[in-house]
Structures are given as structure tokens and as C-alpha cells.
Coordinates of C-alpha atoms and ligand atoms in Angstrom, one line a residue:
M18 CA 120.9 74.6 91.1
G19 CA 120.6 78.2 92.1
W20 CA 118.4 79.1 89.2
N21 CA 114.6 78.6 88.8
R22 CA 115.3 78.0 85.1
K23 CA 112.3 80.2 84.2
V24 CA 112.1 83.5 82.4
L25 CA 109.0 85.6 82.0
R26 CA 108.8 87.4 78.7
V27 CA 106.4 90.4 78.7
N28 CA 105.5 91.9 75.4
L29 CA 104.1 95.3 76.3
T30 CA 103.0 96.0 72.7
A31 CA 100.9 92.9 72.4
G32 CA 100.0 92.7 76.1
T33 CA 101.2 89.2 76.5
C34 CA 103.2 87.4 79.3
T35 CA 104.9 84.2 78.2
P36 CA 107.0 81.8 80.2
E37 CA 110.3 80.4 78.8
L38 CA 113.0 78.1 79.9
L39 CA 116.2 79.8 81.0
N40 CA 119.0 79.3 78.6
M41 CA 121.2 77.1 80.9
E42 CA 124.2 77.2 78.5
W43 CA 124.3 81.0 79.0
A44 CA 123.7 80.6 82.8
N45 CA 126.8 78.4 82.9
D46 CA 128.8 81.1 81.0
Y47 CA 127.4 84.2 82.6
L48 CA 126.2 83.1 86.1
G49 CA 123.1 85.2 86.5
S50 CA 121.7 88.7 87.2
R51 CA 124.1 91.3 85.6
G52 CA 126.1 88.9 83.5
L53 CA 123.2 86.7 82.3
A54 CA 120.7 89.5 81.7
S55 CA 123.3 91.4 79.8
K56 CA 123.9 88.4 77.6
Y57 CA 120.1 88.2 76.9
L58 CA 119.9 91.9 76.2
I59 CA 122.9 92.0 73.9
S60 CA 121.6 89.0 72.0
E61 CA 118.2 90.5 71.4
I62 CA 118.6 94.2 70.7
D63 CA 120.4 96.3 68.1
P64 CA 123.2 98.1 70.0
K65 CA 122.5 101.3 68.1
V66 CA 118.8 101.3 69.2
D67 CA 117.4 104.5 70.7
P68 CA 117.2 103.7 74.4
L69 CA 113.7 105.2 74.5
A70 CA 112.4 103.3 71.4
P71 CA 110.1 100.3 71.9
E72 CA 112.9 98.2 70.3
N73 CA 115.0 98.7 73.4
K74 CA 114.3 96.0 76.0
M75 CA 114.6 96.1 79.8
I76 CA 115.3 93.0 81.9
M77 CA 114.8 92.6 85.7
A78 CA 117.0 89.8 86.8
T79 CA 118.0 87.8 90.0
G80 CA 121.2 85.9 90.5
P81 CA 121.6 82.3 91.8
L82 CA 122.1 83.5 95.3
T83 CA 119.2 85.9 95.3
G84 CA 116.5 84.8 97.8
T85 CA 118.8 82.3 99.5
M86 CA 120.3 82.3 102.9
A87 CA 123.6 83.8 101.5
S88 CA 124.2 87.1 103.4
T89 CA 122.9 90.1 101.3
G90 CA 121.3 87.7 98.8
G91 CA 118.4 90.0 98.0
R92 CA 119.7 91.9 95.1
Y93 CA 118.2 92.2 91.6
T94 CA 119.4 94.1 88.6
V95 CA 117.8 96.1 85.8
V96 CA 119.6 95.7 82.5
T97 CA 118.9 97.8 79.4
K98 CA 120.5 100.4 77.1
G99 CA 120.7 103.4 79.4
A100 CA 118.7 106.6 78.6
L101 CA 121.4 108.8 80.2
T102 CA 124.4 107.1 78.7
N103 CA 123.5 105.4 75.4
A104 CA 125.6 102.5 76.8
I105 CA 124.9 99.2 78.5
A106 CA 123.1 99.9 81.7
C107 CA 122.9 97.7 84.7
S108 CA 121.4 99.1 87.9
N109 CA 121.4 97.0 91.1
S110 CA 119.0 97.3 94.0
G111 CA 118.5 95.7 97.4
G112 CA 115.4 95.7 99.6
F113 CA 113.0 92.7 99.2
F114 CA 111.8 92.9 95.6
G115 CA 114.5 90.7 94.1
A116 CA 114.0 87.9 96.6
E117 CA 110.2 88.0 95.9
L118 CA 110.8 87.6 92.2
K119 CA 112.8 84.5 93.0
F120 CA 110.1 83.2 95.4
A121 CA 107.5 83.6 92.7
G122 CA 109.6 81.0 90.7
W123 CA 111.3 83.2 88.1
D124 CA 114.9 84.1 87.4
M125 CA 114.2 87.2 85.2
I126 CA 111.6 89.2 83.4
I127 CA 112.2 90.5 79.9
F128 CA 110.1 93.5 79.0
E129 CA 109.9 94.3 75.3
G130 CA 107.9 96.7 73.1
K131 CA 105.8 99.5 74.4
S132 CA 102.3 99.4 75.9
P133 CA 99.8 101.6 74.2
K134 CA 98.6 102.8 77.6
P135 CA 100.0 102.8 81.2
V136 CA 100.1 99.3 82.7
Y137 CA 101.7 97.5 85.6
L138 CA 102.7 93.9 85.8
A139 CA 101.0 91.8 88.5
L140 CA 102.9 88.6 89.1
E141 CA 101.8 86.1 91.7
N142 CA 103.8 82.9 91.4
D143 CA 102.9 81.5 88.0
K144 CA 100.1 83.9 87.3
A145 CA 101.3 87.0 85.3
E146 CA 99.1 89.7 83.8
L147 CA 99.3 93.3 82.7
R148 CA 96.8 95.5 84.4
D149 CA 95.6 99.0 83.7
A150 CA 97.7 101.7 85.4
A151 CA 95.8 104.8 84.3
H152 CA 94.9 105.4 87.9
L153 CA 98.6 105.1 89.0
W154 CA 100.1 107.3 86.3
G155 CA 101.1 110.6 87.9
K156 CA 101.4 109.0 91.3
T157 CA 104.7 109.0 93.1
C158 CA 106.6 105.8 93.8
W159 CA 105.4 105.9 97.4
E160 CA 101.7 106.4 96.4
T161 CA 102.0 103.7 93.8
E162 CA 103.4 101.1 96.2
E163 CA 100.8 101.9 98.8
T164 CA 97.9 101.8 96.2
I165 CA 98.9 98.5 94.7
K166 CA 99.3 96.8 98.1
R167 CA 95.8 98.1 99.0
L168 CA 94.4 97.0 95.7
H169 CA 95.9 93.5 96.0
Q170 CA 94.9 93.4 99.7
D171 CA 98.3 92.0 100.5
P172 CA 100.9 94.1 102.4
L173 CA 103.5 91.5 101.5
T174 CA 103.3 92.3 97.8
R175 CA 106.6 93.7 96.7
V176 CA 106.5 96.6 94.3
C177 CA 109.0 98.5 92.2
S178 CA 107.8 101.5 90.3
I179 CA 108.7 104.8 88.5
G180 CA 107.6 108.2 89.7
G181 CA 107.1 111.4 87.9
A182 CA 110.8 111.5 86.9
G183 CA 110.4 108.3 84.9
E184 CA 107.1 109.4 83.4
N185 CA 108.4 112.8 82.4
G186 CA 111.7 111.7 80.8
V187 CA 114.2 112.9 83.4
L188 CA 117.2 111.1 81.9
Y189 CA 118.5 109.7 85.2
A190 CA 115.1 108.4 86.5
G191 CA 115.5 105.3 88.7
I192 CA 113.2 102.5 89.7
I193 CA 112.3 102.5 93.4
N194 CA 111.4 99.4 95.3
D195 CA 110.5 99.0 99.0
L196 CA 110.0 102.8 99.2
H197 CA 113.7 103.7 99.4
R198 CA 115.7 101.1 97.6
A199 CA 116.7 102.1 94.0
A200 CA 118.0 100.7 90.8
G201 CA 119.1 104.2 90.4
R202 CA 121.7 104.9 87.8
S203 CA 122.0 105.4 84.0
G204 CA 118.3 106.2 83.4
V205 CA 116.8 102.7 83.7
G206 CA 113.6 104.3 85.1
T207 CA 113.4 106.5 82.0
V208 CA 113.4 103.4 79.8
M209 CA 110.7 101.9 82.0
G210 CA 108.6 105.1 81.6
S211 CA 109.1 105.1 77.8
K212 CA 107.4 101.7 77.8
N213 CA 104.4 103.0 79.7
L214 CA 105.2 100.5 82.4
K215 CA 104.4 102.1 85.7
A216 CA 105.2 99.3 88.2
V217 CA 105.8 95.6 88.8
A218 CA 104.1 94.0 91.7
I219 CA 105.2 90.5 92.9
R220 CA 104.0 88.0 95.4
G221 CA 105.9 84.8 95.6
T222 CA 105.2 82.0 98.0
K223 CA 107.3 79.2 96.5
G224 CA 110.5 80.0 98.4
V225 CA 113.8 78.9 96.9
S226 CA 114.4 75.3 96.2
G227 CA 117.0 73.3 94.4
I228 CA 120.2 74.4 96.1
K229 CA 122.5 71.8 94.7
D230 CA 124.3 70.8 97.9
F231 CA 122.4 72.1 100.9
P232 CA 124.8 71.0 103.7
A233 CA 127.7 72.5 101.8
F234 CA 125.7 75.7 101.2
L235 CA 124.8 76.0 104.9
A236 CA 128.5 75.6 105.8
A237 CA 129.7 78.1 103.2
T238 CA 127.1 80.8 104.0
T239 CA 127.6 80.4 107.7
A240 CA 131.4 80.7 107.4
A241 CA 131.0 83.7 105.1
K242 CA 128.6 85.4 107.5
K243 CA 131.2 85.0 110.3
V244 CA 133.8 86.8 108.0
L245 CA 131.3 89.7 107.7
A246 CA 130.6 89.8 111.4
D247 CA 134.3 89.7 112.4
N248 CA 135.3 92.4 110.0
A249 CA 135.6 96.0 111.4
V250 CA 133.9 97.6 108.3
T251 CA 131.0 95.1 107.7
G252 CA 130.7 94.1 111.4
Q253 CA 130.9 97.5 113.1
G254 CA 131.4 100.5 110.8
L255 CA 128.6 99.9 108.3
P256 CA 125.9 98.9 110.8
T257 CA 126.7 101.8 113.1
Y258 CA 127.4 104.5 110.7
G259 CA 126.3 103.3 107.3
T260 CA 128.2 104.2 104.1
Q261 CA 128.2 107.7 105.5
V262 CA 131.1 106.5 107.6
L263 CA 133.2 107.6 104.6
M264 CA 132.3 111.3 104.7
N265 CA 135.0 112.5 107.1
V266 CA 137.5 109.9 106.0
I267 CA 137.4 110.9 102.3
N268 CA 137.4 114.6 103.3
E269 CA 140.5 114.2 105.4
M270 CA 142.4 112.7 102.4
G271 CA 141.3 115.5 100.1
A272 CA 139.2 113.3 97.9
L273 CA 135.8 114.7 98.6
P274 CA 134.7 116.5 95.4
T275 CA 133.2 119.9 96.4
R276 CA 131.4 122.6 94.4
N277 CA 131.4 120.7 91.1
H278 CA 134.9 119.4 91.7
R279 CA 136.4 122.9 92.1
D280 CA 137.6 121.8 95.5
V281 CA 138.5 118.5 97.1
Q282 CA 137.6 119.2 100.7
F283 CA 134.3 120.5 102.1
E284 CA 134.5 122.7 105.2
D285 CA 131.0 121.5 106.3
A286 CA 131.6 117.8 105.8
G287 CA 131.4 117.2 109.5
K288 CA 127.9 118.7 109.6
I289 CA 126.6 116.2 107.1
S290 CA 128.6 113.2 108.2
A291 CA 127.5 109.9 109.8
E292 CA 128.6 111.2 113.1
A293 CA 126.3 114.2 112.7
M294 CA 123.4 111.9 112.0
H295 CA 123.8 110.4 115.5
E296 CA 123.9 113.8 117.3
K297 CA 120.9 115.4 118.9
R298 CA 119.6 118.4 117.1
P299 CA 119.5 121.7 119.1
T300 CA 116.0 122.4 117.7
D301 CA 114.1 119.3 118.9
G302 CA 116.7 117.3 120.9
K303 CA 116.4 114.3 118.6
A304 CA 119.0 112.6 116.5
H305 CA 118.5 112.6 112.7
L306 CA 119.1 108.8 112.6
V307 CA 116.4 106.6 114.0
T308 CA 117.8 103.1 113.2
N309 CA 119.8 101.1 110.8
A310 CA 118.1 98.7 108.5
A311 CA 118.8 95.6 106.4
C312 CA 117.9 94.5 102.9
F313 CA 116.6 90.9 102.5
G314 CA 119.0 88.4 104.1
C315 CA 121.6 90.9 104.9
T316 CA 123.7 90.5 108.0
I317 CA 125.5 93.9 107.6
A318 CA 122.5 96.2 107.7
C319 CA 124.1 99.4 106.4
G320 CA 120.8 101.1 105.6
R321 CA 119.8 104.3 107.3
I322 CA 116.4 105.2 108.5
S323 CA 116.1 108.9 109.6
K324 CA 113.5 111.4 110.7
M325 CA 113.7 115.1 109.8
D326 CA 113.4 118.1 112.0
E327 CA 109.8 119.0 111.6
T328 CA 110.6 122.7 111.9
H329 CA 113.0 122.7 109.0
F330 CA 112.0 125.2 106.3
S331 CA 111.6 122.4 103.7
V332 CA 109.0 120.4 105.5
K333 CA 107.5 122.6 108.2
N334 CA 104.2 122.7 106.2
S335 CA 104.5 119.1 104.8
P336 CA 103.7 116.6 107.6
K337 CA 104.0 113.7 105.1
Y338 CA 107.8 114.1 105.3
W339 CA 107.9 113.9 109.1
G340 CA 107.9 110.2 109.3
A341 CA 110.9 107.9 109.3
S342 CA 112.3 107.3 105.9
G343 CA 115.4 106.0 104.1
G344 CA 118.7 107.9 104.0
L345 CA 121.1 109.4 104.1
E346 CA 123.6 107.2 102.4
Y347 CA 127.1 108.4 101.6
E348 CA 126.6 108.9 97.8
A349 CA 123.4 110.9 98.2
A350 CA 124.8 113.0 101.0
W351 CA 127.8 113.8 98.9
A352 CA 125.9 114.6 95.7
L353 CA 123.2 116.6 97.3
G354 CA 125.6 118.2 99.8
C355 CA 129.3 118.5 98.9
A356 CA 128.8 118.8 95.1
N357 CA 126.7 121.8 95.8
G358 CA 128.5 123.2 98.8
V359 CA 125.3 122.6 100.9
G360 CA 126.1 121.7 104.5
D361 CA 122.4 121.5 105.8
L362 CA 121.8 117.9 106.8
E363 CA 118.0 118.4 106.9
A364 CA 117.9 119.9 103.4
L365 CA 119.9 116.9 102.1
Q366 CA 117.5 114.5 103.7
Y367 CA 114.5 116.4 102.2
A368 CA 116.1 116.3 98.7
N369 CA 116.9 112.7 99.1
M370 CA 113.4 111.8 100.1
L371 CA 112.1 113.6 97.0
C372 CA 114.5 111.5 94.9
N373 CA 113.1 108.3 96.4
E374 CA 109.5 109.5 96.2
H375 CA 109.7 110.6 92.6
G376 CA 112.2 108.1 91.4
M377 CA 115.4 110.1 90.6
D378 CA 119.1 109.1 90.9
P379 CA 120.3 111.4 93.7
I380 CA 123.9 111.2 92.4
S381 CA 123.2 112.4 88.9
F382 CA 120.6 114.9 90.1
G383 CA 122.8 116.4 92.9
A384 CA 125.9 116.6 90.6
T385 CA 123.8 118.3 87.9
V386 CA 122.7 120.9 90.4
G387 CA 126.4 121.4 91.2
A388 CA 127.1 122.1 87.5
A389 CA 124.1 124.5 87.4
M390 CA 125.3 126.3 90.4
E391 CA 128.7 126.8 88.8
L392 CA 127.0 128.1 85.6
F393 CA 125.1 130.5 87.8
E394 CA 128.2 131.7 89.7
L395 CA 129.9 132.3 86.3
G396 CA 126.9 134.4 85.1
I397 CA 126.1 132.0 82.3
L398 CA 122.8 131.1 83.9
T399 CA 120.8 133.9 85.4
K400 CA 118.2 134.1 88.2
E401 CA 115.6 134.6 85.5
Q402 CA 116.5 131.5 83.6
I403 CA 116.7 129.3 86.7
G404 CA 113.8 131.0 88.5
L405 CA 115.7 131.6 91.6
E406 CA 119.2 132.5 92.9
A407 CA 121.3 129.4 92.9
P408 CA 124.7 130.0 94.3
F409 CA 126.8 127.2 95.8
G410 CA 125.8 126.5 99.4
S411 CA 122.1 127.5 99.0
A412 CA 120.0 124.9 100.8
E413 CA 116.9 126.8 99.7
A414 CA 117.9 126.5 96.0
L415 CA 118.7 122.8 96.4
C416 CA 115.3 122.0 97.9
K417 CA 113.4 124.1 95.3
L418 CA 115.4 122.7 92.4
T419 CA 114.7 119.1 93.6
E420 CA 110.9 119.9 93.6
M421 CA 111.1 121.4 90.1
T422 CA 113.0 118.5 88.6
A423 CA 110.9 115.9 90.2
T424 CA 107.8 117.5 88.9
G425 CA 109.2 118.7 85.5
Q426 CA 108.6 122.4 86.2
G427 CA 110.6 125.3 84.7
F428 CA 114.4 125.0 84.9
G429 CA 113.8 121.5 86.4
K430 CA 113.4 120.3 82.8
D431 CA 117.0 121.4 82.0
L432 CA 118.3 119.7 85.2
G433 CA 116.5 116.6 84.1
L434 CA 118.8 116.4 81.1
G435 CA 121.7 115.6 83.3
S436 CA 124.9 117.7 83.5
A437 CA 126.4 116.7 80.2
R438 CA 123.5 117.8 78.0
M439 CA 122.6 120.8 80.3
C440 CA 126.2 122.1 80.2
A441 CA 126.4 121.6 76.5
K442 CA 123.2 123.5 76.0
Y443 CA 124.6 126.5 77.8
G444 CA 128.0 126.3 76.0
R445 CA 130.2 124.9 78.7
P446 CA 130.4 121.1 78.2
D447 CA 133.6 121.1 80.1
L448 CA 131.8 121.8 83.3
S449 CA 129.9 118.5 83.4
M450 CA 131.7 116.2 85.8
S451 CA 130.7 113.0 84.0
V452 CA 131.9 110.2 81.8
K453 CA 129.6 108.8 79.0
N454 CA 127.1 111.4 80.2
Q455 CA 126.9 109.9 83.7
E456 CA 127.9 112.0 86.7
F457 CA 130.8 111.1 89.0
P458 CA 130.1 109.6 92.4
A459 CA 131.7 110.8 95.6
Y460 CA 135.4 110.3 95.1
D461 CA 137.9 112.6 93.4
G462 CA 139.7 111.0 90.5
R463 CA 142.8 113.2 91.1
S464 CA 143.5 112.3 94.7
I465 CA 142.4 108.7 94.2
Q466 CA 144.0 107.9 90.9
G467 CA 142.6 104.4 90.5
I468 CA 139.0 105.4 90.8
G469 CA 139.6 108.1 88.2
L470 CA 140.7 105.4 85.7
G471 CA 137.7 103.4 86.9
Y472 CA 135.3 106.3 86.1
A473 CA 136.8 106.7 82.6
T474 CA 136.6 103.1 81.7
S475 CA 133.4 102.0 83.4
N476 CA 131.0 100.4 80.9
R477 CA 128.0 102.1 82.4
G478 CA 129.5 105.6 82.6
A479 CA 131.2 107.1 85.7
C480 CA 130.6 104.8 88.6
H481 CA 132.3 103.7 91.7
L482 CA 130.5 100.3 91.8
R483 CA 132.1 98.9 88.7
G484 CA 135.6 98.7 90.2
Y485 CA 135.8 100.1 93.7
T486 CA 139.6 100.6 93.9
V487 CA 138.8 103.0 96.8
A488 CA 138.8 99.8 99.0
S489 CA 142.5 99.3 98.3
E490 CA 143.6 103.0 97.8
V491 CA 141.9 104.3 101.0
L492 CA 140.9 101.4 103.2
G493 CA 143.7 98.9 102.4
I494 CA 141.4 96.2 101.3
P495 CA 142.7 93.6 100.4
V496 CA 146.1 95.5 100.3
K497 CA 146.9 99.1 100.7
T498 CA 148.0 101.0 97.6
D499 CA 149.1 104.7 97.4
P500 CA 146.0 106.6 96.2
L501 CA 148.2 109.2 94.5
A502 CA 150.3 106.7 92.5
T503 CA 149.4 105.7 89.0
E504 CA 151.7 102.7 88.9
G505 CA 149.9 99.4 89.2
K506 CA 146.4 100.9 89.0
P507 CA 145.4 99.4 85.7
E508 CA 146.0 95.9 87.1
L509 CA 144.3 96.8 90.3
L510 CA 141.3 98.2 88.5
K511 CA 140.9 95.2 86.2
A512 CA 140.9 92.9 89.2
F513 CA 138.2 94.9 90.9
Q514 CA 136.1 95.2 87.8
D515 CA 136.2 91.5 87.0
A516 CA 135.5 90.5 90.6
T517 CA 132.6 92.9 90.8
G518 CA 131.0 91.3 87.8
I519 CA 130.8 88.1 89.9
F520 CA 129.4 89.8 93.0
D521 CA 126.7 91.5 90.9
S522 CA 125.9 88.4 88.9
A523 CA 125.6 86.2 91.9
G524 CA 122.8 88.4 93.4
I525 CA 124.7 89.6 96.4
C526 CA 125.6 93.1 97.6
V527 CA 129.0 94.5 96.5
F528 CA 129.4 96.0 100.1
T529 CA 130.3 92.5 101.2
S530 CA 133.6 93.0 99.3
F531 CA 134.8 95.2 102.2
A532 CA 135.3 91.8 103.9
W533 CA 134.9 89.1 101.3
T534 CA 137.1 88.3 98.4
L535 CA 136.0 86.0 95.6
A536 CA 137.4 83.2 97.7
D537 CA 134.6 83.7 100.2
V538 CA 131.9 83.9 97.5
Q539 CA 133.1 80.9 95.5
P540 CA 132.1 78.1 97.9
Q541 CA 128.6 79.7 98.2
I542 CA 128.2 79.7 94.4
Q543 CA 129.7 76.2 94.0
A544 CA 127.3 74.8 96.6
A545 CA 124.3 76.5 95.2
C546 CA 124.8 75.9 91.5
E547 CA 125.4 72.9 89.4
G548 CA 128.5 72.7 87.3
D549 CA 132.1 73.9 87.9
W550 CA 132.3 77.2 89.7
S551 CA 136.0 77.1 90.6
M552 CA 138.0 80.3 91.2
E553 CA 139.5 79.9 87.7
K554 CA 136.0 79.8 86.2
L555 CA 134.8 82.7 88.2
N556 CA 137.8 84.9 87.2
L557 CA 137.1 84.0 83.6
V558 CA 133.4 84.7 83.8
G559 CA 134.0 88.1 85.5
E560 CA 136.4 89.1 82.7
R561 CA 134.0 87.7 80.1
I562 CA 131.2 89.8 81.4
W563 CA 133.3 93.0 81.3
N564 CA 134.4 92.3 77.7
M565 CA 130.9 91.5 76.6
E566 CA 129.7 94.8 77.9
R567 CA 132.6 96.5 76.2
Q568 CA 131.7 94.9 72.9
F569 CA 128.1 96.1 73.2
N570 CA 129.3 99.7 73.8
L571 CA 131.7 99.6 70.9
A572 CA 128.9 98.3 68.6
A573 CA 126.7 101.1 70.0
G574 CA 129.2 103.6 68.7
L575 CA 131.3 104.4 71.7
T576 CA 135.1 104.6 71.2
A577 CA 138.2 105.1 73.2
K578 CA 137.5 108.8 73.2
D579 CA 134.6 108.1 75.5
D580 CA 137.0 106.6 78.1
D581 CA 137.9 110.1 79.2
L582 CA 137.7 112.5 82.2
P583 CA 136.6 116.1 82.0
P584 CA 139.4 118.6 81.4
R585 CA 139.1 119.9 85.0
L586 CA 140.5 116.6 86.4
K587 CA 143.4 116.6 84.0
T588 CA 144.4 120.2 84.1
E589 CA 143.2 121.8 87.4
A590 CA 145.2 120.4 90.3
C591 CA 143.8 119.6 93.7
K592 CA 144.0 122.8 95.8
T593 CA 144.3 121.3 99.2
G594 CA 144.8 118.0 101.0
P595 CA 147.4 115.3 100.5
G596 CA 146.9 115.5 96.8
K597 CA 147.6 119.2 96.6
G598 CA 149.1 120.0 93.2
V599 CA 148.1 116.7 91.6
V600 CA 146.0 116.1 88.5
S601 CA 144.7 112.8 87.1
G602 CA 147.2 110.6 85.5
L603 CA 144.6 109.1 83.2
D604 CA 146.5 109.7 80.0
K605 CA 149.4 107.6 81.3
M606 CA 147.2 104.9 82.9
K607 CA 144.7 104.4 80.0
P608 CA 147.0 102.8 77.5
E609 CA 148.4 100.5 80.2
Y610 CA 144.9 99.6 81.1
Y611 CA 144.0 98.6 77.5
Q612 CA 147.2 96.5 77.4
V613 CA 146.4 94.8 80.7
R614 CA 142.9 94.1 79.4
G615 CA 144.3 92.5 76.2
W616 CA 142.8 95.3 74.1
T617 CA 144.3 97.1 71.1
P618 CA 145.6 100.7 71.6
E619 CA 142.1 101.8 70.3
G620 CA 140.5 100.0 73.2
I621 CA 139.1 97.1 71.2
P622 CA 139.3 93.6 72.7
A623 CA 141.9 91.8 70.6
A624 CA 141.0 88.6 68.8
A625 CA 143.1 86.5 71.1
T626 CA 141.4 88.0 74.1
L627 CA 137.9 87.3 72.7
E628 CA 138.9 83.8 71.9
R629 CA 140.3 83.2 75.4
L630 CA 137.1 84.4 76.9
G631 CA 134.8 82.5 74.5
L632 CA 133.3 85.7 73.0
Ligands
SF4_28 S1 125.1 96.0 102.9 FE1 123.5 97.6 102.9 S2 122.9 97.9 100.8 FE2 124.0 95.9 100.9 S3 122.4 94.4 101.2 FE3 123.0 95.0 103.3 S4 121.7 96.7 103.9 FE4 121.4 96.4 101.7

């Protein structure tokens, strides 16, 4: 079996930690991690609950492949009702924290209630206790991790924590583990902060036992690793260039949203690209990139470790930022750079480090700055209101606004609302490039039609990781489709969405899907887990997870109206690139998508669909 069969329930109100047996019937129906934790959450909370109320719960969960020798098997998820989105939230992180949770003998931790004072959970194998965190409150994620490791006198303790963003109610606060890995999206860190939970520190020495058929598992994981190694993207592109390899590619095809989606190509993309990170700087003769890095058990190693130019204006008086640190990844580089028209690589790295240090989602933060810069250029926001000049392209403004948001100062409080609430506050809700209050990631939904449909229908708000049709529409994986065509995209998106549910729920990284299909994952799950995990079953479970999440959102009050894109994408055509003159075909694709899903025209899963899925 790939599960430890153990759940830790932490009641923060009462200050208790209680072990429970994992519901194996649910594990058989929802696999693990995203699917299984969502099943627990949905069974235990009122969908209409205020995300920041004690009645909301937050679950940290592993999958059956987490902590095993499956490549990338280090993932864990945080499942809750999202502070930013008011929808189901599931944020996924790599690093080493997830594997450590498994090594300590647990499948998941359910946090409920609210602690009367700041605490952190100390978990060492079977021993779990809540400890006072008054001395940690106010510290950054980096300081918190360092302090806990010193206190525990164990550098191998794995820590996840919130920083000032989560403490101060920034609505897109994330949870940082291993210094620069993040469960970043939808405000899961904000929920953690609302519970007065500062950190979780884990030391596990039990390893992973109970793989059902070890010889078969060894054979399946070895074969699957070879597929990753032999693939041009996972074997060469990602280790060499990281996800940033996409910057020039997406710019070329006119799908790189720029200046709050006013443009689809960025004239300075080359300056902030993966290639630029390899080049020697004229100032100090050193390359920005130091090395690549891998999360637990990963044979791809897409992570970037970089060092800033010590003479850059943002850090010249702050030596603490001169060391090697995580980033830049593609999404952060896009949101902090292209979305704001900022082509200063060092400024992006500084802003990215602050996001990691203080626990903020760089995608939502960067895109919110982009919306603020547009409001400034339109004269709706003034220098006096913001506290500085904030035109598109200003690296100085980006750096200052990051500091202000991370520490809750001045206009940073407005930026901490996210773009939807901020733009509504200043009378231009149409300028928020978001769905369900969550900001778009780094692909334009006009020049890549399938991803636009994906943003609109994603259960956790705009997201590329819920159905990455870019793989097919741009990279030809597993088959090439025309990015500008709308035909066939509902079927394509459904297939990606359902399959992603399995990757996430297994505890592996979705980047494997550049090379793996479900057929590569299936033998690994089947060998690890008891029961039937055939392709038919996996396809059914993936679809079941998607529909379960949908039902939660509908019960929370969301409707088909929330499956929409901002007017800009539907009325303002791409100005340049291969998609010049094109707008999103969402209004055509959405009804077809509902049909393909077996939903009513109102976007509600039909009775027959629910019955087929056992919901
Ligand atoms: S592919 Fe990248 S993000 Fe995914 S597990 Fe490996 S190093 Fe981590």
C-alpha cells in the first residue's frame, strides 16, 4: 500500500493532536493528496463558510507516491477554502517537506479551529505537539525556518511556514517550505495565518514502507525515469533552462501577456529569459544562474538557484540578499516582469526573493501590480495614493511595492487585496485579469484558446496547472493542436483537467507530464497501492475529483457566471503576433465544455454524470 493509513487531526482551538485511521474507502475512491484531502475537507466544512473563520479547515496531504522512489515523488498539497477565491483551494509544493511528512508516518494533517495565540506544530514521528510561536510571529519564512531548526537542534527538520503576508491578511499569502518552495496560490497561507498557525516542523525517520509489490514498483519507476531522461523537455530543456525556457517561446507566438494584458509580446522578454540567466553580467562578470536544483526524488531538477548582482539598486545595501537563492521560475519572471513591463532581471529576482521570504504568491502579486500600474497610467490612481510614481516598466516601483505589500505598509495593503478587489475598489473591476478573483498566469487566453477556457473553468480560479493545454497547443504534447482554434478544445481541456487530478493526487510533479502520460504513471500507482488502479479507474477518479470540486464550488455559491474571462480578453484583440486580431472564443467553447463534461447548460453536473462518477 502506498498510504501510511494515518491522519493527524490538530484542533487548534483546543490545542489537541489526535491520530486517526485514514478512511481507506475514500483512499480507494480519491487516491490521495489533492483528491483525498478535498474529499475530507468537503465532508467536514460548510461550503459557505468564511475562509478566514475558525470553521474553515486546512489540510496538508501527501499522495501514495510521496516519499517513494518515484521520480518527483516529493509533493504535498494544502487543501482548504481559498481566502482569495472563496472556492476550493489546493496548492501544491515540492521541496522536501512532503516526503518528511510521509517519513514521519502520516498521510495528512487536518488543522481545524483557531489557536488563541500563535503556535507551531512540532511533529517528530508519532510525537505531535503544538508549541508557542510568540517568538516566531513577525518573523519571515526564512527566519522562522532557521530559528526552528536551531531550536530543535536538527538541521534535517523540514519546515513550512507563513511570513508577514500570511500574518497580515494578504489575500494571496502562500506557505513556504525549504526556503523557496511554495504552496503558493489561492491564499492558503492567509487561511493558515487566520488560524494563528505560524509553522509546521517535521522530522520523520520511519522511511516509507508497505509498497505493495516492490519488484514491480522498482521496474515501473525505473522505466518511467528513463522516459523522463530520454525526453527533450524533461531530460534537457528543464534541467538546463528551467521553466524559464518558455519565456522566448511564448513571446514568439504572441502569447506572453504584457502590461496587464494590453499587449501579448514583451520587447524585453530576452532580457529576462532563461538564456539571459546564463549570460555573464557586464557589472560583475558573473552569470545570474548558479545551478539547477531538484526537489525530493526528482530526476528532472528544473529548479533555479541564482545570485543577484550585489551592486543592483535593490540590494546594494542589503547583504542578506547577496547569497544564492531560489528563482527565477517562468511564472514568477512573467508576473513580476512582463505583466508590469519590467525588463530588469535583477529587480525581478529581488521581488521574487521577497515573495519567498515573506510568503506571497508572486503570480497574484505581480499581476496585481500590473493592474495598479494600469490604474496609475489612466490617472485613476495617483502618486499620492500609491506613495510613488508607478508607471509600467518601473523596476524601482516594482521593488518598492513588493516591500510595501510584504510588510503591509501604505498602498501595499491595497495590493494585498489582489487585483479583483483592488480594481473594484477604484471603480475599474474590468481591469483585473483574473477568474474567481485569482490572477492569470503567464499565457494569453486569446492566442492560446484552450488555456483561456482552462482559466475560466478552473475550480481554483485562473490557473495553468489545472489543465495545461499549453502542452498540446504550443509544445505538441501529446499531439499538436492549433492554439488559435477553438474546435476540439473543450475535449482537450477535459482530458488535461482529469489527468492532472491524478498526477496531483498521486504526489508527483505535474511537470512530469511533459514526458509522461497517465500510462506512465499507472504502473507506478498500481505497484505501490493495493486495489485496482487500472487506466479505466484512474480516468474515472480524475473525473470524479474534478466534479467533486465543482460541486463544492456550486454549493459555496459560485455559478456559471464565475466561469468567465475579463472583458479585455473577449473584446480587445491581440495587437501583434500570430494571433493578431483574435479575441477569446470562450463564449463558443464554454457551452461545449459543459456538454463534454456531462453538465447542464447552467454548468451543474447532471444526475447521470454524478451517478456514473459515484458522487
Ligand atoms: S520538476 Fe522541478 S518543480 Fe517538479 S519536482 Fe522536479 S525540481 Fe521540483
